[in-house]
Coordinates of C-alpha atoms in Angstrom, one line a residue:
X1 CA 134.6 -183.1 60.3
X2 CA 135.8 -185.0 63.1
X3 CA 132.8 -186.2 65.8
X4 CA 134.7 -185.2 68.9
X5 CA 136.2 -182.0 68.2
X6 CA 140.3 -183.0 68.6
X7 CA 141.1 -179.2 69.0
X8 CA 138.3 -178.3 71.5
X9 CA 139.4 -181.6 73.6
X10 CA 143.0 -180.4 73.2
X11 CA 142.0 -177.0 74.6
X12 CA 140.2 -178.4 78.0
X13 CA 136.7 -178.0 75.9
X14 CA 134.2 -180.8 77.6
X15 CA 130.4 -180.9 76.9
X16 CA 128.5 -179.2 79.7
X17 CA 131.3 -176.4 80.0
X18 CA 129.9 -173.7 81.9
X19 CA 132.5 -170.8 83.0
X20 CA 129.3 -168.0 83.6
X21 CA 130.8 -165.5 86.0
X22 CA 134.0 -164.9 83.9
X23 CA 132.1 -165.4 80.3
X24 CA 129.9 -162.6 82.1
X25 CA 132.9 -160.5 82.6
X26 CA 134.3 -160.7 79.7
X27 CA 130.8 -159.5 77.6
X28 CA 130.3 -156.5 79.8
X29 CA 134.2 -155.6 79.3
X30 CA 133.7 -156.0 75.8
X31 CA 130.9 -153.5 75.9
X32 CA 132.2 -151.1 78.7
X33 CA 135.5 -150.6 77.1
X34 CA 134.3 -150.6 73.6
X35 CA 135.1 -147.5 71.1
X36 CA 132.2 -144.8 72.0
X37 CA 129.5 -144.4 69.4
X38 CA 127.0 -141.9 69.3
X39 CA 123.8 -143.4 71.4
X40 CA 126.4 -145.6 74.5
X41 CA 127.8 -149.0 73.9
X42 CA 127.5 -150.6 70.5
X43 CA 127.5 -153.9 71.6
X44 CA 124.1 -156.1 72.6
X45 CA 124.5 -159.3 74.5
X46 CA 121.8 -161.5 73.3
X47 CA 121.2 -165.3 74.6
X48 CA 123.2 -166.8 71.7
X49 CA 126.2 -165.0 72.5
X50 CA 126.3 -165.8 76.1
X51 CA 125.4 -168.9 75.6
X52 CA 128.4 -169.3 73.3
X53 CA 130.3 -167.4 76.0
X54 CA 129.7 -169.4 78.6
X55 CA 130.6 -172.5 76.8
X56 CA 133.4 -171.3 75.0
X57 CA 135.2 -168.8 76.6
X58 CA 138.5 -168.3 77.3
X59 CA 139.9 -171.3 74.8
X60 CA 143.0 -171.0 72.8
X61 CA 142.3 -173.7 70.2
X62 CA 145.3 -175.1 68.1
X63 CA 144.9 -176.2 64.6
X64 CA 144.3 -180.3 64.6
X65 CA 146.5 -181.1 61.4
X66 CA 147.4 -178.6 58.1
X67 CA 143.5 -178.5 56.5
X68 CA 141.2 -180.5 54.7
X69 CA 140.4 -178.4 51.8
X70 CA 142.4 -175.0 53.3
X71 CA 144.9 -174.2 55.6
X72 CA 143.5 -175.1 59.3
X73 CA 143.8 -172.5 62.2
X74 CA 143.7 -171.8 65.9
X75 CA 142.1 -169.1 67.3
X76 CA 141.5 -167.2 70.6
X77 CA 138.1 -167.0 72.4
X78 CA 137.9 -163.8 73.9
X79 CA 135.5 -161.2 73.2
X80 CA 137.6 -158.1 74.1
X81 CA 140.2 -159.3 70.9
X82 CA 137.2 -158.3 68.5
X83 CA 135.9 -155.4 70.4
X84 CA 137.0 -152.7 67.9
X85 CA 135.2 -154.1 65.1
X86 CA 131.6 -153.0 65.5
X87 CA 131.0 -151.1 62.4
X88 CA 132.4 -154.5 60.7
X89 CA 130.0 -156.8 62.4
X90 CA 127.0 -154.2 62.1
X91 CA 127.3 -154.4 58.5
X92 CA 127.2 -157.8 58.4
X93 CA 124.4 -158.1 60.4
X94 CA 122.8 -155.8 58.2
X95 CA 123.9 -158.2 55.4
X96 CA 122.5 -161.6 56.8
X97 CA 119.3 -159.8 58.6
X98 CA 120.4 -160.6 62.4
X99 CA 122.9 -158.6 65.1
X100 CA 126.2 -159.9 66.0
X101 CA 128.6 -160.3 68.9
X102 CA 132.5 -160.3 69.0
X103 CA 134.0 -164.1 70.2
X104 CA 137.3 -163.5 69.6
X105 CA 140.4 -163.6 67.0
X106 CA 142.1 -166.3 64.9
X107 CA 145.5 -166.9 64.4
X108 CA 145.5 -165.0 61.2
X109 CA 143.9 -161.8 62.8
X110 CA 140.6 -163.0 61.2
X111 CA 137.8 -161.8 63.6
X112 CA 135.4 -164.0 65.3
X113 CA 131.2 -163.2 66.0
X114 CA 128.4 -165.2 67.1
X115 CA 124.7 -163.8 65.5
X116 CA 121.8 -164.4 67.1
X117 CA 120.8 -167.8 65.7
X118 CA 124.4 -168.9 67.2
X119 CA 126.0 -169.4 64.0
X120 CA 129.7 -168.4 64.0
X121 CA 131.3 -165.8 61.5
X122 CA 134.7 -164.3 60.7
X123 CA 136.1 -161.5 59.0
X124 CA 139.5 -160.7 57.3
X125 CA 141.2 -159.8 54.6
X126 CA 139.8 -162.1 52.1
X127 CA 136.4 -161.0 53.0
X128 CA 133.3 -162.4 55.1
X129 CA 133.0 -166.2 55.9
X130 CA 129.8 -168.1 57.5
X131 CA 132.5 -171.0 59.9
X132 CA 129.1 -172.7 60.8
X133 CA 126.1 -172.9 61.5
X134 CA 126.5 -173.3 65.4
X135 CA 129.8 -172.0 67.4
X136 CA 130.7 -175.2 67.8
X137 CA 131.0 -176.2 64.4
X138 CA 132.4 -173.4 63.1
X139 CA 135.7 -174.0 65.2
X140 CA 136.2 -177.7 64.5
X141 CA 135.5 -176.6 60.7
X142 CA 138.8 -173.3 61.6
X143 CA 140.5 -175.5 63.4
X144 CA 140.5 -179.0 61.0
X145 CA 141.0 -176.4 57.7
X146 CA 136.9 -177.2 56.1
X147 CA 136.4 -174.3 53.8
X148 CA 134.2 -171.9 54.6
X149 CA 131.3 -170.6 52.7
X150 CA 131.8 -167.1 51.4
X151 CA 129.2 -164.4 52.5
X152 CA 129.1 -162.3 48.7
X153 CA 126.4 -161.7 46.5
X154 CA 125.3 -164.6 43.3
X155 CA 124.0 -164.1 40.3
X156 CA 122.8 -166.5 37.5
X157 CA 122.0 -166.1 34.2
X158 CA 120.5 -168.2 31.7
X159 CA 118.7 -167.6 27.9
X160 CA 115.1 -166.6 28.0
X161 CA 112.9 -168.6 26.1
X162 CA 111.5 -167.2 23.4
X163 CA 108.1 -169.0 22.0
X164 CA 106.3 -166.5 20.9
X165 CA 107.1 -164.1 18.5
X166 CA 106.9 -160.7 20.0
X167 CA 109.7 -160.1 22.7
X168 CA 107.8 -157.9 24.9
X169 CA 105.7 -160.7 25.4
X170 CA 108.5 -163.2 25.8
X171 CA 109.9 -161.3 28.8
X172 CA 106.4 -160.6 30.2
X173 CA 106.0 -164.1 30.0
X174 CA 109.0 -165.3 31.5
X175 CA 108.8 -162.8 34.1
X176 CA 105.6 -164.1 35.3
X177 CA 106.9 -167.5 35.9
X178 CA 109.5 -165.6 38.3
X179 CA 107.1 -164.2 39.9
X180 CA 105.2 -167.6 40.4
X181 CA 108.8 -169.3 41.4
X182 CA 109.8 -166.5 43.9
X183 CA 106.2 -167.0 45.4
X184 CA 106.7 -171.0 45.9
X185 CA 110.0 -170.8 47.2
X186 CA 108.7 -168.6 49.7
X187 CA 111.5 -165.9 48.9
X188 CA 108.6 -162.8 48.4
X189 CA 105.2 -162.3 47.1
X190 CA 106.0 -159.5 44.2
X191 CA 102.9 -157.0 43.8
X192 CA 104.3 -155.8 40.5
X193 CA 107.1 -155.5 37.8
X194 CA 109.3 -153.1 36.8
X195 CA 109.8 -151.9 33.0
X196 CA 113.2 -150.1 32.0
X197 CA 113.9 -148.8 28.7
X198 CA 117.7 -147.7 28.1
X199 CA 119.1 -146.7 24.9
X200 CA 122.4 -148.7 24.0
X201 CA 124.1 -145.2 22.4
X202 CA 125.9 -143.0 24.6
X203 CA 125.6 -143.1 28.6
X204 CA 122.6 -145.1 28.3
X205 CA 119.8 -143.2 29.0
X206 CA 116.7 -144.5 30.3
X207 CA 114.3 -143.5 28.5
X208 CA 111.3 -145.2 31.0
X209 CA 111.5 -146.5 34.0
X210 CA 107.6 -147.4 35.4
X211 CA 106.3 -149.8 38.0
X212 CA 103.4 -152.2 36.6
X213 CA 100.9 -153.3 39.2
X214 CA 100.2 -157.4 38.5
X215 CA 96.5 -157.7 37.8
X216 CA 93.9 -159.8 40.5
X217 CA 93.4 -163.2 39.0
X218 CA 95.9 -165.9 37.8
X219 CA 99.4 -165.5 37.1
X220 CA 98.1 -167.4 33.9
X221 CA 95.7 -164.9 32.8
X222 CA 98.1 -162.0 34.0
X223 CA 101.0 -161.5 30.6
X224 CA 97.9 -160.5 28.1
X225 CA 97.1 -157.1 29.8
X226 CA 100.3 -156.9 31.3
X227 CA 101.9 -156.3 27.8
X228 CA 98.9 -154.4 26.8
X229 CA 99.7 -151.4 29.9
X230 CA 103.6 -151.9 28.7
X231 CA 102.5 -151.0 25.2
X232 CA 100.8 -147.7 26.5
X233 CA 103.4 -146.7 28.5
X234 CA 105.9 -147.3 25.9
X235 CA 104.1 -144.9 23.6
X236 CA 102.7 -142.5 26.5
X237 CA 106.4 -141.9 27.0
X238 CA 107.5 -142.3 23.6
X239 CA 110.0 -144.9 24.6
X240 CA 110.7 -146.8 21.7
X241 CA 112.9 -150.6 22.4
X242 CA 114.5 -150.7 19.2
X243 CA 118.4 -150.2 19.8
X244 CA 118.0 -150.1 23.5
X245 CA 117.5 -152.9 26.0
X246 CA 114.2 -153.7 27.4
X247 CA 114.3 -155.1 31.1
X248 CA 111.4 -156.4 33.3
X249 CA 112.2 -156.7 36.7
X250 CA 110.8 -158.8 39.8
X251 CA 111.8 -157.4 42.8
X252 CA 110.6 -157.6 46.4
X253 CA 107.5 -155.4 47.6
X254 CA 108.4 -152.0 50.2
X255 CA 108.7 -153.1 53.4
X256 CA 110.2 -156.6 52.5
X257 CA 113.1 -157.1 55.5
X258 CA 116.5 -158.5 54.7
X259 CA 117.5 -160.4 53.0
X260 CA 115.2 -161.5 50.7
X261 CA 115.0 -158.1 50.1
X262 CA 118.0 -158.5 48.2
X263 CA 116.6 -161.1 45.8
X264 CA 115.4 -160.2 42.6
X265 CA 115.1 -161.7 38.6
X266 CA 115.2 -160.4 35.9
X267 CA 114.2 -160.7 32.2
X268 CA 115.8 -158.8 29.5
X269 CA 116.2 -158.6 25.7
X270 CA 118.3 -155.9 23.3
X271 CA 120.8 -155.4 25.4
X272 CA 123.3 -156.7 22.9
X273 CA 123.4 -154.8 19.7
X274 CA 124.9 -157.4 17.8
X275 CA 122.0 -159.8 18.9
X276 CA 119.3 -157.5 19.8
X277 CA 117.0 -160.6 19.7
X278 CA 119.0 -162.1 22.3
X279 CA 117.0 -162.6 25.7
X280 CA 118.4 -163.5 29.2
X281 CA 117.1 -164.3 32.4
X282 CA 119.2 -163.8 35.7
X283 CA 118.4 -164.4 39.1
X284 CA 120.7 -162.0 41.6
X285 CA 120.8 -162.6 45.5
X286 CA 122.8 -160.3 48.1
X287 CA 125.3 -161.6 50.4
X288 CA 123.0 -162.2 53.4
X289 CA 120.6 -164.5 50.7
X290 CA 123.4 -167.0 50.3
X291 CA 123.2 -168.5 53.7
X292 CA 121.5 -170.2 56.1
X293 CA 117.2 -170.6 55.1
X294 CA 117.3 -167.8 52.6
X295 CA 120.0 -169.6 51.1
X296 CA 117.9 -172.7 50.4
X297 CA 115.4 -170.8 49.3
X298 CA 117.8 -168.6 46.8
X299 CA 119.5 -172.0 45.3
X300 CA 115.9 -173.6 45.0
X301 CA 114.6 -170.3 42.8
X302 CA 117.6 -171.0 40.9
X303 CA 117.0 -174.8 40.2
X304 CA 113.4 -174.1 39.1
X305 CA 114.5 -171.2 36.3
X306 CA 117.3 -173.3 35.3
X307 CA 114.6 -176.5 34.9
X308 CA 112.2 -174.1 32.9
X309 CA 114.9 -173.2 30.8
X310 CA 115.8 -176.5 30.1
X311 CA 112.2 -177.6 29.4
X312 CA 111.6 -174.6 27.3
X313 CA 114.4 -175.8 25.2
X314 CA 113.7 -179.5 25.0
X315 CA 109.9 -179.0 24.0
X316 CA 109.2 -175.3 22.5
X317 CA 106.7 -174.7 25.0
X318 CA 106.2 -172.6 27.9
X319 CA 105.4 -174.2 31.2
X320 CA 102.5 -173.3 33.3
X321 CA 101.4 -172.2 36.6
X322 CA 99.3 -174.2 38.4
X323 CA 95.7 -173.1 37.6
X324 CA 94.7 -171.3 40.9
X325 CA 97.9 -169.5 41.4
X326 CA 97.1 -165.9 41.4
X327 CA 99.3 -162.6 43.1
X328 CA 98.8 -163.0 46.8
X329 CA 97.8 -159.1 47.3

């Protein structure tokens, strides 16, 4: 990406820029004359935005060649253009955990928003884009044509291992190190895991669906009564694995805000019939966990699983936790 910004210097853009009485206008028009919604104007004006306001406002920015890796564009930097949007951009602030403001309206009818971290988003047609990670990089990126990183949930997958014999205990197993990764990566601190049963004939019927508290002490003392509580479930219910799939799920605790709310693994087994011994491990992450912090977080989870895997397959052993780790209740 260019150092000086051609299209912003193109467009009369200078560091220091500072147009605050119109950029002022222009938010509370944006607000004043924006589609009514039950409870008054939809529209907050936090610092980021009029900071980005006051810089930015009221540029028509040109493309600065054809596009690196995708077509480049221009846009227009005025609030009003985006005004209409504000279910769109509530959504999406649902999605990456902060509110949004309107900035204006690309070339392409793409809409333009600032959050309130000042990174600068669109949406059109093809979906939700994250342009960068200030307002100012985010138009050098539209305008030069960088590609933008898509705002849409991830999933990864991966075998289980399976060292020991007995696949409840394989899943238990491999759920705890989720748990233990999840916990390091500072994504959540997960309380306990989830046990489905569902039978492969049919609809799929689930024949038990329980929450498992994780017991005080080490993650590394946790799987032997964890599958012991799982066994009297099972046959308190009279849920019985064979020819269904048995899933143990890590999800965040209640009250865990977006997004890593969104994040969760998974361990499963029997949910092919041809290869009912077949396990799998996945790691899924909602649109607002693939950007920004969570996002490092997210890809880090997934580098650690995929690195267990691959030891698990390189030695026939199953890593372990760190001694002291135990749930942080």
């Amino acid at each position: 990406m260019s150092a000086d910004g051609d299209a912003l210097t193109a467009a009369s853009w200078f560091p220091g820029r500072d147009v605050r009485d119109a950029a002022m206008s222009a938010a509370l028009e944006t607000a004043a004359v924006a589609v009514p919604v039950a409870g008054g104007s939809p529209w907050t004006l936090f610092p980021a935005a009029m900071r980005a306001l006051r810089e930015f406002y009221g540029l028509n920015l040109r493309p600065a060649g054809a596009g690196r890796d995708v077509a480049a564009s221009g846009c227009c930097l005025e609030p009003c253009e985006a005004r209409h949007a504000f279910r769109a951009f509530e959504a999406l602030g649902e999605t990456v955990g902060l509110r949004l403001f309107p900035l204006g309206r690309t070339d392409s009818h793409g809409l333009l928003g600032v959050d309130e971290s000042g990174r600068l988003f669109c949406l059109d047609h093809g979906g939700r884009w994250l342009l960068g990670d200030t307002v100012r990089e985010g138009l050098c990126a539209l305008t030069e044509g960088y590609a933008p990183h898509r705002i849409a949930p991830r999933r990864w997958a991966w075998a289980a291992p399976h060292a020991y014999e007995e696949p409840l205990g394989n899943a238990v197993r491999t759920a705890l190190v989720a748990v233990y990764v999840l916990h390091h990566r500072k994504v959540f601190s997960a309380r306990e895991l989830r046990l489905t049963i569902t039978t492969l004939r049919g609809i799929g019927q689930e024949t038990l669906d329980r929450l498992v508290a994780l017991p005080r002490g080490s993650l590394q003392d946790s799987a032997v009564p964890l599958v012991a509580r799982m066994r009297a479930l099972m046959a308190a219910e009279g849920a019985i694995p064979q020819g269904a799939e048995l899933k143990i799920t890590v999800a965040a605790p209640e009250g865990t805000r977006s997004p890593g709310a969104s994040v969760s693994c998974a361990v499963r087994v029997g949910h092919s019939a041809t290869e009912p011994a077949e396990a799998e491990l996945s790691l899924s992450a909602g649109a607002g966990a693939v950007v920004g912090r969570p996002w490092a977080a997210v890809r880090g989870c997934a580098e650690d699983l995929a690195r267990y895997v691959r030891a698990q397959g390189r030695s026939d052993q199953v890593p372990v936790f760190p001694a002291s780790t135990s749930p942080p209740f």
